[in-house]
Short mmCIF file of C-alpha atoms and ligand atoms in Angstrom, two decimals:
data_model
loop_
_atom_site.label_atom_id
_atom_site.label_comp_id
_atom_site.label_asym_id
_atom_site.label_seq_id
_atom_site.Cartn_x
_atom_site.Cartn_y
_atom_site.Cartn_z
CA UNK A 1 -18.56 16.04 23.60
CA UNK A 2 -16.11 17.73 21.23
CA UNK A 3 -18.37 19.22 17.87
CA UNK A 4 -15.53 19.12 15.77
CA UNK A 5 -16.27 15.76 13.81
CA UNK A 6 -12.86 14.99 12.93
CA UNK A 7 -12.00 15.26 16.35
CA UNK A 8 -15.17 12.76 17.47
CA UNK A 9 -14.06 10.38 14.61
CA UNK A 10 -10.68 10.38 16.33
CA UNK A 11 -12.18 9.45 19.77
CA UNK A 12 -14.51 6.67 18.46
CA UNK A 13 -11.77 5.01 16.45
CA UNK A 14 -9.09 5.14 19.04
CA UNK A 15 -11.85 3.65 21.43
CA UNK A 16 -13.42 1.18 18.48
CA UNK A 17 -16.86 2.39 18.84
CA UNK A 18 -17.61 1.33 15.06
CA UNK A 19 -21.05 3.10 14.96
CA UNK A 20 -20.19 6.07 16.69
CA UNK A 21 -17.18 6.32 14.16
CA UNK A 22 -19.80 5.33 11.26
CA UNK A 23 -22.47 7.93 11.90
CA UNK A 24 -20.01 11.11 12.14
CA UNK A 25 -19.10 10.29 8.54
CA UNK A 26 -22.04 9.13 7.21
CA UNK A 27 -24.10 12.29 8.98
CA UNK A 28 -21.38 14.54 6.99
CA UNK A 29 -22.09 12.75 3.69
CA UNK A 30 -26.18 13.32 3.92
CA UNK A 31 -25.47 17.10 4.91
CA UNK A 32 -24.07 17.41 2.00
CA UNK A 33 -20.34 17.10 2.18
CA UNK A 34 -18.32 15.63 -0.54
CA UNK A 35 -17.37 11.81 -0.46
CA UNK A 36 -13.03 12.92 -0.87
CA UNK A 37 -13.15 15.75 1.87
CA UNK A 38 -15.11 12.98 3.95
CA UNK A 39 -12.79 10.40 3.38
CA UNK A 40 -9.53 12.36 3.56
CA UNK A 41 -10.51 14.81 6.65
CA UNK A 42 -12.07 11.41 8.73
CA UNK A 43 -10.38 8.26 7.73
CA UNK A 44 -7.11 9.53 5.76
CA UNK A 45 -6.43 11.51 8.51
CA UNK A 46 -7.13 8.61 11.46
CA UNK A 47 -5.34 6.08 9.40
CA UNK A 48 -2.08 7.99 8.96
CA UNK A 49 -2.29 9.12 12.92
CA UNK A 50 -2.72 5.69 13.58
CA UNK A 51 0.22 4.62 11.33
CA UNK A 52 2.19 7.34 13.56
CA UNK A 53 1.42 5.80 16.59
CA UNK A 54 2.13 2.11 16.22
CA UNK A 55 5.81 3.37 14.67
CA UNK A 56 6.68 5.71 18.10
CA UNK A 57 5.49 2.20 20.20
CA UNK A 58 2.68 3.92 21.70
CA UNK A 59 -0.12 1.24 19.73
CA UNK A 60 0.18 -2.34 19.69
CA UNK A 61 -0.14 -3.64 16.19
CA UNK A 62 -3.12 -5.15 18.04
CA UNK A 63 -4.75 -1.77 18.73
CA UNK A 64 -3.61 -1.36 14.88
CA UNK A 65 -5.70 -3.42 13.74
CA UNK A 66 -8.27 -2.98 15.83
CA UNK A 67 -8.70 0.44 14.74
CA UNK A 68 -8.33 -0.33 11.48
CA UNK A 69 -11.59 -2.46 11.11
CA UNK A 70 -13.53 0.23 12.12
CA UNK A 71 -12.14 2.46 9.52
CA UNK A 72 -12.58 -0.15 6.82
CA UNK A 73 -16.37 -0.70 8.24
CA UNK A 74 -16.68 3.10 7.82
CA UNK A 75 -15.71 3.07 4.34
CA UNK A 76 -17.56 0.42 3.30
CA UNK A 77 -21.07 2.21 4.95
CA UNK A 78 -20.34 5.43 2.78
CA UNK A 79 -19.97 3.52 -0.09
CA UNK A 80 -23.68 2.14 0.63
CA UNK A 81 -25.05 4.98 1.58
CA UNK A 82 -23.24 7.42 -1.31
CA UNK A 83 -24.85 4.55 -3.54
CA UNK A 84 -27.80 4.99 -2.19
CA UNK A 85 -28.01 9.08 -2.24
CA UNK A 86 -26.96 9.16 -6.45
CA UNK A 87 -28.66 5.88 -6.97
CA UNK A 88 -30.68 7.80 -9.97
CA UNK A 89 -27.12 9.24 -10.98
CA UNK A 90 -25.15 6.73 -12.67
CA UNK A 91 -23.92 7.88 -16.21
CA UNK A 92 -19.74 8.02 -16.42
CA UNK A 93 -18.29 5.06 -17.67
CA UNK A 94 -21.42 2.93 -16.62
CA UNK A 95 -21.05 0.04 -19.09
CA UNK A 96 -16.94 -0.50 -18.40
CA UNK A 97 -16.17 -0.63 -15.07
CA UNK A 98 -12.64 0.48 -13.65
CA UNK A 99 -11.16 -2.38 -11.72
CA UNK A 100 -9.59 -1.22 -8.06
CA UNK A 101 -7.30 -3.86 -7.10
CA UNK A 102 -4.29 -4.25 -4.43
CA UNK A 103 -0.89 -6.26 -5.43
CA UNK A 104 -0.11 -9.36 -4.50
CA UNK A 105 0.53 -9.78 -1.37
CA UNK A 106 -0.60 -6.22 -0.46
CA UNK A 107 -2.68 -6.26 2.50
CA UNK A 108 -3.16 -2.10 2.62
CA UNK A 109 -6.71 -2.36 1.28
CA UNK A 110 -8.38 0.18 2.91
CA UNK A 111 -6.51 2.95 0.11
CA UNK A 112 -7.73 0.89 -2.31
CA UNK A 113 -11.60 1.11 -1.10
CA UNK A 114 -11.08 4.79 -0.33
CA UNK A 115 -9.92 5.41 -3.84
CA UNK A 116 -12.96 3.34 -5.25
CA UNK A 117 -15.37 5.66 -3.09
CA UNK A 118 -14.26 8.36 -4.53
CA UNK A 119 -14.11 7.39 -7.71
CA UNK A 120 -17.69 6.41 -7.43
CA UNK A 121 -18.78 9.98 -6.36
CA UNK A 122 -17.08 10.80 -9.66
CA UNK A 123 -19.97 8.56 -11.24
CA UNK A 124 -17.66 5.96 -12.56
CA UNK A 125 -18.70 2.03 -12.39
CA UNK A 126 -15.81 0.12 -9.79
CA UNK A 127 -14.93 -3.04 -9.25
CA UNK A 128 -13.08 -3.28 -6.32
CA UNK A 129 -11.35 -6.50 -5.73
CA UNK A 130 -9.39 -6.06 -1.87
CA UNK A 131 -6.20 -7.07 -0.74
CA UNK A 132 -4.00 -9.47 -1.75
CA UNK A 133 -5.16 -9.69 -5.28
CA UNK A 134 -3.11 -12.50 -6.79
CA UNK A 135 -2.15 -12.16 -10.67
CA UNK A 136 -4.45 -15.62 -11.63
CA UNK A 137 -7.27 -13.54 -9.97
CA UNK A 138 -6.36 -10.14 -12.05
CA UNK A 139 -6.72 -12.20 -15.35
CA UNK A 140 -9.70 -13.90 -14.23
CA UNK A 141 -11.18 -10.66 -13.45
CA UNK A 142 -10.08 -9.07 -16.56
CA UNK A 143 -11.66 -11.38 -18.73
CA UNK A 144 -14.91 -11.35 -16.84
CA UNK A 145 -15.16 -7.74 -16.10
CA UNK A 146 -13.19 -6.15 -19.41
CA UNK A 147 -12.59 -2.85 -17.56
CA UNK A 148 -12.17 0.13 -18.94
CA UNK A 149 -8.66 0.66 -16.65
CA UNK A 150 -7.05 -1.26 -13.86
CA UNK A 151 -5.92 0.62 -10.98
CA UNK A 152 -3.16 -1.06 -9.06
CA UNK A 153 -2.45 -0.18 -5.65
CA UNK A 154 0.23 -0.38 -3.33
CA UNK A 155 0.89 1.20 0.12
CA UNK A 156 4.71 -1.04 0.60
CA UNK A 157 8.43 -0.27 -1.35
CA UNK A 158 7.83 -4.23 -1.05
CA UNK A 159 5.30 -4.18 -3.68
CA UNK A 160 6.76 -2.86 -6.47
CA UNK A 161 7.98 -6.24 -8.01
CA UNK A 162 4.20 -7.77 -7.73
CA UNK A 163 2.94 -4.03 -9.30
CA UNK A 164 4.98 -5.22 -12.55
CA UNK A 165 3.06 -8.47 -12.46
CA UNK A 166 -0.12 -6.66 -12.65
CA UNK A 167 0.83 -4.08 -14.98
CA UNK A 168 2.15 -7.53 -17.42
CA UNK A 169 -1.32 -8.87 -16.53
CA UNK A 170 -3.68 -6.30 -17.68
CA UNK A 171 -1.42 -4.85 -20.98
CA UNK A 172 -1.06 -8.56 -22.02
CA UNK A 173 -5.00 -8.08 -22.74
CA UNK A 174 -4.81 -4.40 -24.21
CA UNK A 175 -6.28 -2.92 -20.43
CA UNK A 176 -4.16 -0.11 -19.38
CA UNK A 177 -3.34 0.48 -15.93
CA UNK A 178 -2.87 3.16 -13.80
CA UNK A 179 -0.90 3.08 -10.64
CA UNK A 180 -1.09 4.74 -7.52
CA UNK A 181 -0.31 4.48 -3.10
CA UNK A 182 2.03 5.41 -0.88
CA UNK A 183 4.45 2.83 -2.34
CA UNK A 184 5.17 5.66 -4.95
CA UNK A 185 7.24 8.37 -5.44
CA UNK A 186 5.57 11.73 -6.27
CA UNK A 187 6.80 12.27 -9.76
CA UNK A 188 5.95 8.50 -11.00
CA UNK A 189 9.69 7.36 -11.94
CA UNK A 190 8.83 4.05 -10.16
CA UNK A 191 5.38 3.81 -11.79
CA UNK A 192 7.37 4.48 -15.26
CA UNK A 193 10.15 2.16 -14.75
CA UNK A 194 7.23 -0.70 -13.96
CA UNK A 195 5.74 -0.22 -17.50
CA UNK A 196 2.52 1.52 -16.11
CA UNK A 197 0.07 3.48 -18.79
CA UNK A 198 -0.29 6.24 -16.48
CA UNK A 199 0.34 7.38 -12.32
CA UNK A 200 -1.37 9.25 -10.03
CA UNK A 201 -0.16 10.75 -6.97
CA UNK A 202 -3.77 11.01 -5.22
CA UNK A 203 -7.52 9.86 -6.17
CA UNK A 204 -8.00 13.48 -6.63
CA UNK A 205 -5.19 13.89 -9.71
CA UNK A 206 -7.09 10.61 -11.27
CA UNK A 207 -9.47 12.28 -13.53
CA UNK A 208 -7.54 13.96 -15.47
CA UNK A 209 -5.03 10.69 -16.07
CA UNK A 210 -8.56 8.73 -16.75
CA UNK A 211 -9.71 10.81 -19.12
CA UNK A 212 -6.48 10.92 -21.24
CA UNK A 213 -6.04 7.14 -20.69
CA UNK A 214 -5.55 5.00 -24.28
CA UNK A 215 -9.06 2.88 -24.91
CA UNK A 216 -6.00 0.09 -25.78
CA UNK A 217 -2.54 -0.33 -25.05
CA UNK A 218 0.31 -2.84 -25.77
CA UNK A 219 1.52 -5.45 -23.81
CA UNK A 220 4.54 -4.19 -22.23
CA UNK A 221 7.98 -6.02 -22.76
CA UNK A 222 9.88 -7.69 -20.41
CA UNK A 223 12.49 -6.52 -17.88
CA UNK A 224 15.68 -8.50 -18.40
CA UNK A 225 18.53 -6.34 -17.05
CA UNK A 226 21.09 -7.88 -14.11
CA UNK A 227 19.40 -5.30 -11.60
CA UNK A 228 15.42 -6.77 -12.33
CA UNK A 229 17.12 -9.61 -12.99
CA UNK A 230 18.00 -10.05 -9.59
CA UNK A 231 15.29 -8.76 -7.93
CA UNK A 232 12.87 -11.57 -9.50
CA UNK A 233 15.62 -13.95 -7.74
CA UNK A 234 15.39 -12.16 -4.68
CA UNK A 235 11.59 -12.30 -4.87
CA UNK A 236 11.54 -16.01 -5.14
CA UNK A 237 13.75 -16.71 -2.44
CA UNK A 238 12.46 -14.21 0.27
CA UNK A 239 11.49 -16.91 2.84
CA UNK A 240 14.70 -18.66 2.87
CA UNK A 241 16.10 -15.74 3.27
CA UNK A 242 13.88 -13.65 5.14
CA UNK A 243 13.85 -16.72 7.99
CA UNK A 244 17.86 -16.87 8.07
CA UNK A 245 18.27 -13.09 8.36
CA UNK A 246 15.62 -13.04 11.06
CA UNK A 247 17.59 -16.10 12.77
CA UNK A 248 20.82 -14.14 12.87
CA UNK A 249 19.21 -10.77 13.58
CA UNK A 250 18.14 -12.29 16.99
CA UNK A 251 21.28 -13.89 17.93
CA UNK A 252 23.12 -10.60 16.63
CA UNK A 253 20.88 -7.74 18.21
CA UNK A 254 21.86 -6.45 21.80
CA UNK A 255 18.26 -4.76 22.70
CA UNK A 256 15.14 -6.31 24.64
CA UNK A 257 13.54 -9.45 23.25
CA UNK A 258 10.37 -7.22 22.11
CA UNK A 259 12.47 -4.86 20.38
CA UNK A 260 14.07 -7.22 18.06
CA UNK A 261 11.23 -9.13 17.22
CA UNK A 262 9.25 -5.77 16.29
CA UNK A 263 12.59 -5.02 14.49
CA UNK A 264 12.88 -8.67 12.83
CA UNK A 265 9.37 -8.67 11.63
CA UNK A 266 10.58 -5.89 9.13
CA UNK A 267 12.71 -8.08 7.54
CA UNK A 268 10.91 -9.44 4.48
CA UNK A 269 9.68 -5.86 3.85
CA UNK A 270 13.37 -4.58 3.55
CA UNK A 271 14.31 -7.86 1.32
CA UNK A 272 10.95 -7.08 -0.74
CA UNK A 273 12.00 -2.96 -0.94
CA UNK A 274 15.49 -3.87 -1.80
CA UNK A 275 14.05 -5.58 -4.79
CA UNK A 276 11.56 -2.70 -5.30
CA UNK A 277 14.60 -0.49 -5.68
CA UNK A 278 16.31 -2.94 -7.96
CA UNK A 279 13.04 -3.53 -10.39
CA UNK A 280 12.46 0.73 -10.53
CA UNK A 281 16.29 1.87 -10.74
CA UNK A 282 15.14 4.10 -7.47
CA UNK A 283 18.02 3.86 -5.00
CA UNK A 284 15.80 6.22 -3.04
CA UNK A 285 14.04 3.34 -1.86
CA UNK A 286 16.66 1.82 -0.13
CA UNK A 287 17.50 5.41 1.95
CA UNK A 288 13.73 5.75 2.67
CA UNK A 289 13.47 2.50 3.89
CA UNK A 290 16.69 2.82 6.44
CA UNK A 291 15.37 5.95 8.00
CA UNK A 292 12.24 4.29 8.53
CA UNK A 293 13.56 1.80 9.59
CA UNK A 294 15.61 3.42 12.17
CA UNK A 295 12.83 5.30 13.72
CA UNK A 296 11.26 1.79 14.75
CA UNK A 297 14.16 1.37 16.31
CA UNK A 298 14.35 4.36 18.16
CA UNK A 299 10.45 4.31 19.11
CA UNK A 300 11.87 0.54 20.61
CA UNK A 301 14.43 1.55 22.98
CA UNK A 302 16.77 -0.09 20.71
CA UNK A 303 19.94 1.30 19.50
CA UNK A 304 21.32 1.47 15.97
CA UNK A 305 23.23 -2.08 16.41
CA UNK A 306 19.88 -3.62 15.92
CA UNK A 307 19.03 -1.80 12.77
CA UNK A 308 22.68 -2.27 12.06
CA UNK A 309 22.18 -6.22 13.07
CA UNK A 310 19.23 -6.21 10.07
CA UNK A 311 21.46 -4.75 7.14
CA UNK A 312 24.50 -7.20 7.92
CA UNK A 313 22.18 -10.21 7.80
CA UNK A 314 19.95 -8.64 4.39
CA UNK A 315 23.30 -7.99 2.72
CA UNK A 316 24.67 -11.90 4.27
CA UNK A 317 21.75 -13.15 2.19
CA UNK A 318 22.64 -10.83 -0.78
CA UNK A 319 26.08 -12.28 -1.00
CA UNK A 320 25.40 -13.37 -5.34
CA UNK A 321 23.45 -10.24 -6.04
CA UNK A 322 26.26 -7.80 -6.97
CA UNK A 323 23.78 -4.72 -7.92
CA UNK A 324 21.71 -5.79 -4.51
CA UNK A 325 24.86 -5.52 -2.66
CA UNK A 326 25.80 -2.25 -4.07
CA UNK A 327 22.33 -0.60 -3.60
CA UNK A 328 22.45 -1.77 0.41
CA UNK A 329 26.43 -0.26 0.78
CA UNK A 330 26.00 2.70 -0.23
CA UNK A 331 22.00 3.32 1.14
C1 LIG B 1 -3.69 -0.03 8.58
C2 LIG B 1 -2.27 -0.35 8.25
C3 LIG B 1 -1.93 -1.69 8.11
C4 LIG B 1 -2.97 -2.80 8.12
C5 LIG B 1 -3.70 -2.80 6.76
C6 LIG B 1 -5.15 -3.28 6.85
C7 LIG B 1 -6.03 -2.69 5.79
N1 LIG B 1 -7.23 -3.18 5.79
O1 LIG B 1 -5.71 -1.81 5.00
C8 LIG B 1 -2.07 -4.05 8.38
C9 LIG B 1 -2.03 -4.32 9.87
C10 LIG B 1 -2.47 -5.32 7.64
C11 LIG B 1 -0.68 -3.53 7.97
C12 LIG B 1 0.38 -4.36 7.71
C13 LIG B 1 1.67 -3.92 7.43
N2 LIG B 1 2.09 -2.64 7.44
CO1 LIG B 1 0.89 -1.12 7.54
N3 LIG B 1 -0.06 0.46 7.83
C14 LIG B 1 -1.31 0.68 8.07
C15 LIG B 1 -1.55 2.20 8.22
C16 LIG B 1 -1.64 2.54 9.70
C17 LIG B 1 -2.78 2.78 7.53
C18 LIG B 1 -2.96 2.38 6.07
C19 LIG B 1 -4.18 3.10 5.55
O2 LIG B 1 -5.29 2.73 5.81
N4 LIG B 1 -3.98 4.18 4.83
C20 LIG B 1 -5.09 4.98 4.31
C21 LIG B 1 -4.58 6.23 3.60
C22 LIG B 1 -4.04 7.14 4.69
O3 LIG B 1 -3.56 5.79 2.70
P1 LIG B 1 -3.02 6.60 1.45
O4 LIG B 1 -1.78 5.90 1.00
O5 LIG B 1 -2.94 8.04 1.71
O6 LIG B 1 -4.15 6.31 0.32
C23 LIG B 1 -4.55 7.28 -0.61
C24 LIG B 1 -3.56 7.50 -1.76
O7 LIG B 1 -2.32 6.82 -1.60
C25 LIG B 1 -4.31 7.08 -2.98
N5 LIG B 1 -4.09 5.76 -3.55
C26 LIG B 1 -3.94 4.57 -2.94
N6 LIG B 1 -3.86 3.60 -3.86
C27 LIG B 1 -3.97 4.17 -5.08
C28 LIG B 1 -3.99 3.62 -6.36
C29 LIG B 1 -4.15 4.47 -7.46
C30 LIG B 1 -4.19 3.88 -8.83
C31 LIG B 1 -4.27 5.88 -7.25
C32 LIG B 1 -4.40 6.79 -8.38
C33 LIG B 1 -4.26 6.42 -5.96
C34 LIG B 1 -4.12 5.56 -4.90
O8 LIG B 1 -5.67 7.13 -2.62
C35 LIG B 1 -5.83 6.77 -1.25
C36 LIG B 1 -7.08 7.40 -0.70
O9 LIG B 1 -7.01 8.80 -0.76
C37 LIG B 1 -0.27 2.76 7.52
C38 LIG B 1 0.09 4.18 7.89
C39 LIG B 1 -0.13 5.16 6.73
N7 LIG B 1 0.42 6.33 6.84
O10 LIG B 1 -0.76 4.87 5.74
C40 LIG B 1 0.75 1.66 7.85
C41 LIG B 1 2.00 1.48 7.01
C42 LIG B 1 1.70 1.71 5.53
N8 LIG B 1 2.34 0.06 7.22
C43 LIG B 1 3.60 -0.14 7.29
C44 LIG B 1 4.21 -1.42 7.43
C45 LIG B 1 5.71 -1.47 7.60
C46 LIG B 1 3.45 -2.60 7.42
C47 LIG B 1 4.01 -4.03 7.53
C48 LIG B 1 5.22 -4.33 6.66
C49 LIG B 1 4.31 -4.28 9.02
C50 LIG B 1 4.73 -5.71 9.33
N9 LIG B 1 6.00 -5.94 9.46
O11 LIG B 1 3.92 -6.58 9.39
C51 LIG B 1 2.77 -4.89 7.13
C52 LIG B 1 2.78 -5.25 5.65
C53 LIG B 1 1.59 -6.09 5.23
C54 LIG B 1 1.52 -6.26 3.72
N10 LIG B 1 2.24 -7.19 3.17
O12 LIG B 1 0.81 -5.53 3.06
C55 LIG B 1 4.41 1.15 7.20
C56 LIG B 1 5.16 1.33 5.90
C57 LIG B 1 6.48 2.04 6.16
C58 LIG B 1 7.37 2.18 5.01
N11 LIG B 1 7.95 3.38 4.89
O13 LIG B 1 7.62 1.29 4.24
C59 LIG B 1 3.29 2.23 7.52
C60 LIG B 1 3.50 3.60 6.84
C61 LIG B 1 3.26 2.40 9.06
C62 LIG B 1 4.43 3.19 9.62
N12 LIG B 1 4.21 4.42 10.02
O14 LIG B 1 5.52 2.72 9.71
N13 LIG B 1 -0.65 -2.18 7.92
#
């Protein structure tokens, strides 16, 4: 057996031996190592290989998941057993928590716990709410919990527009909210544009943006321009048109029947990113997302009049949305 124990995390994942995978990193955290360089050596590191893998078609989204749960059961043991090791060292921020939630319809929720387990190292009090959070549930938990911050997180482009619905959540009761994930750019012009109180590019910049955080902030105002405008409408109608694009990208595309459906099933997360480029005034979005995009492809066997098939049926759909339309042209 290999001693390196990100290389033995590696092999029990990719195998989903759960407590093999679970007592490499939990061993590491009782000798002594700290909860981030755990979390980002082990599971960062297994989660982004395994990202890598399902896009070149060498995982099934089935072995995806699969591998996934074990990482997810991993993070939750550390955060029992870190509680357990500083159990007699709670004192930051003990009597507000900071509420870790995911946007709606985010389903990326293993960031989210990450960032709450190393937040608790820090000492800080979390409430950490999963996927999927929907805005009635935000409030609710607002109310209930009055945090001290909520921390929004999102790992899609496709997020973006439900980020703004949290960040309108928690400044409509004076809770400012910091935002953070891969859905991001580095320099936080999306996280700006959406009205946040504050970004941060990794759990490990957070400090410093919690500790300069406003105790209050004001609600922020609304986003009425043709370009947000349009992607609210876009929003609202992204199963009609998410099921008529994937209709015509089927009877469009030329490559194998597995190909296009792993193709098609991208759909609603290029409508949703489209939007997300619309909300933020980041056309970058819409480039990022085409490369990407493209490499599927590739990894599929199919060529570019597949990916080619998906942008004529997004901008079919887009035929009203002038701004949309531009943004998609010229990506
Ligand atoms: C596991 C996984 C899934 C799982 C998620 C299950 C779960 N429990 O989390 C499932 C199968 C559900 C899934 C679904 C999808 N996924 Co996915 N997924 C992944 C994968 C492999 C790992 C995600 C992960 O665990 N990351 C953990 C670490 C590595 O994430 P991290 O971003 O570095 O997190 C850190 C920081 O960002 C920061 N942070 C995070 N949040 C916040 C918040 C704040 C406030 C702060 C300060 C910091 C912060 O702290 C974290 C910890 O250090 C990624 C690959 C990847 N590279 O991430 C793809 C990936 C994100 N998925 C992708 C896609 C496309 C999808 C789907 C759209 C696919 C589909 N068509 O169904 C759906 C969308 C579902 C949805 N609506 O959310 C793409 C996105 C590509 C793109 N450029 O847009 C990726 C990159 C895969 C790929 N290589 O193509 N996915």
């Amino acid at each position: 057996m290999t001693a390196d124990p990100a290389e033995r995390y590696w092999a029990a994942v990719s195998r989903n031996d759960t407590h093999e995978a679970r007592s490499v990193a939990t061993s590491l955290l009782r000798e002594g190592v700290p909860m981030p360089t755990v979390l980002e050596g082990l599971v960062g590191a297994a989660q982004r290989r395994i990202g890598e893998l399902w896009a070149s078609n060498d995982w099934s989204v089935a072995r995806e998941h699969a591998a996934t749960a074990v990482s997810e059961q991993v993070v939750r043991s550390l955060r029992e057993e870190q509680a357990r090791l500083a159990a007699a060292d709670r004192s930051v921020g003990a009597d507000r928590p900071l509420l870790v939630v995911c946007a709606e319809r985010e389903w990326h929720a293993l960031p989210a716990m990450m960032l709450s387990a190393t937040l608790e190292h820090a000492g800080h009090t979390v409430q950490y709410l999963g996927a999927d959070v929907s805005t009635t549930a935000l409030q609710g938990a607002l109310l209930e919990a009055a945090p001290r911050a909520a921390l929004v997180s999102a790992s899609l482009s496709s997020s973006l527009v439900y980020v703004r619905r949290h960040v309108e959540a928690a400044t409509s009761v004076a809770v400012p909210v910091v935002v953070g994930g891969s859905a991001f750019d580095r320099d936080g012009v999306r996280a700006l544009r959406l009205g946040a109180t504050a970004f941060a590019a990794s759990a490990a910049d957070l400090e410093s943006t919690l500790a300069a955080l406003p105790t209050y902030v004001e609600p922020v105002g609304p986003l009425r321009d043709d370009a947000a405008l349009e992607a609210y409408a876009i929003m609202a109608e992204l199963p009609s048109f998410s099921a008529d694009a994937v209709a015509r990208v089927r009877s469009d595309a030329a490559a194998d029947a597995v190909a296009v459906e792993a193709i098609a099933d991208q759909v609603p997360h290029v409508f949703g990113s489209v939007a997300g480029a619309l909300l933020t005034g980041d056309s970058t979005i819409v480039a990022e997302i085409t490369e990407w995009l493209d490499g599927v492809g590739r990894a599929r066997a199919a060529d570019t009049t597949t990916t080619q098939a998906v942008w004529s049926a997004v901008e079919r759909q887009l035929g009203e949305f002038p701004h949309a339309l531009d943004l998609v042209r010229s990506r």
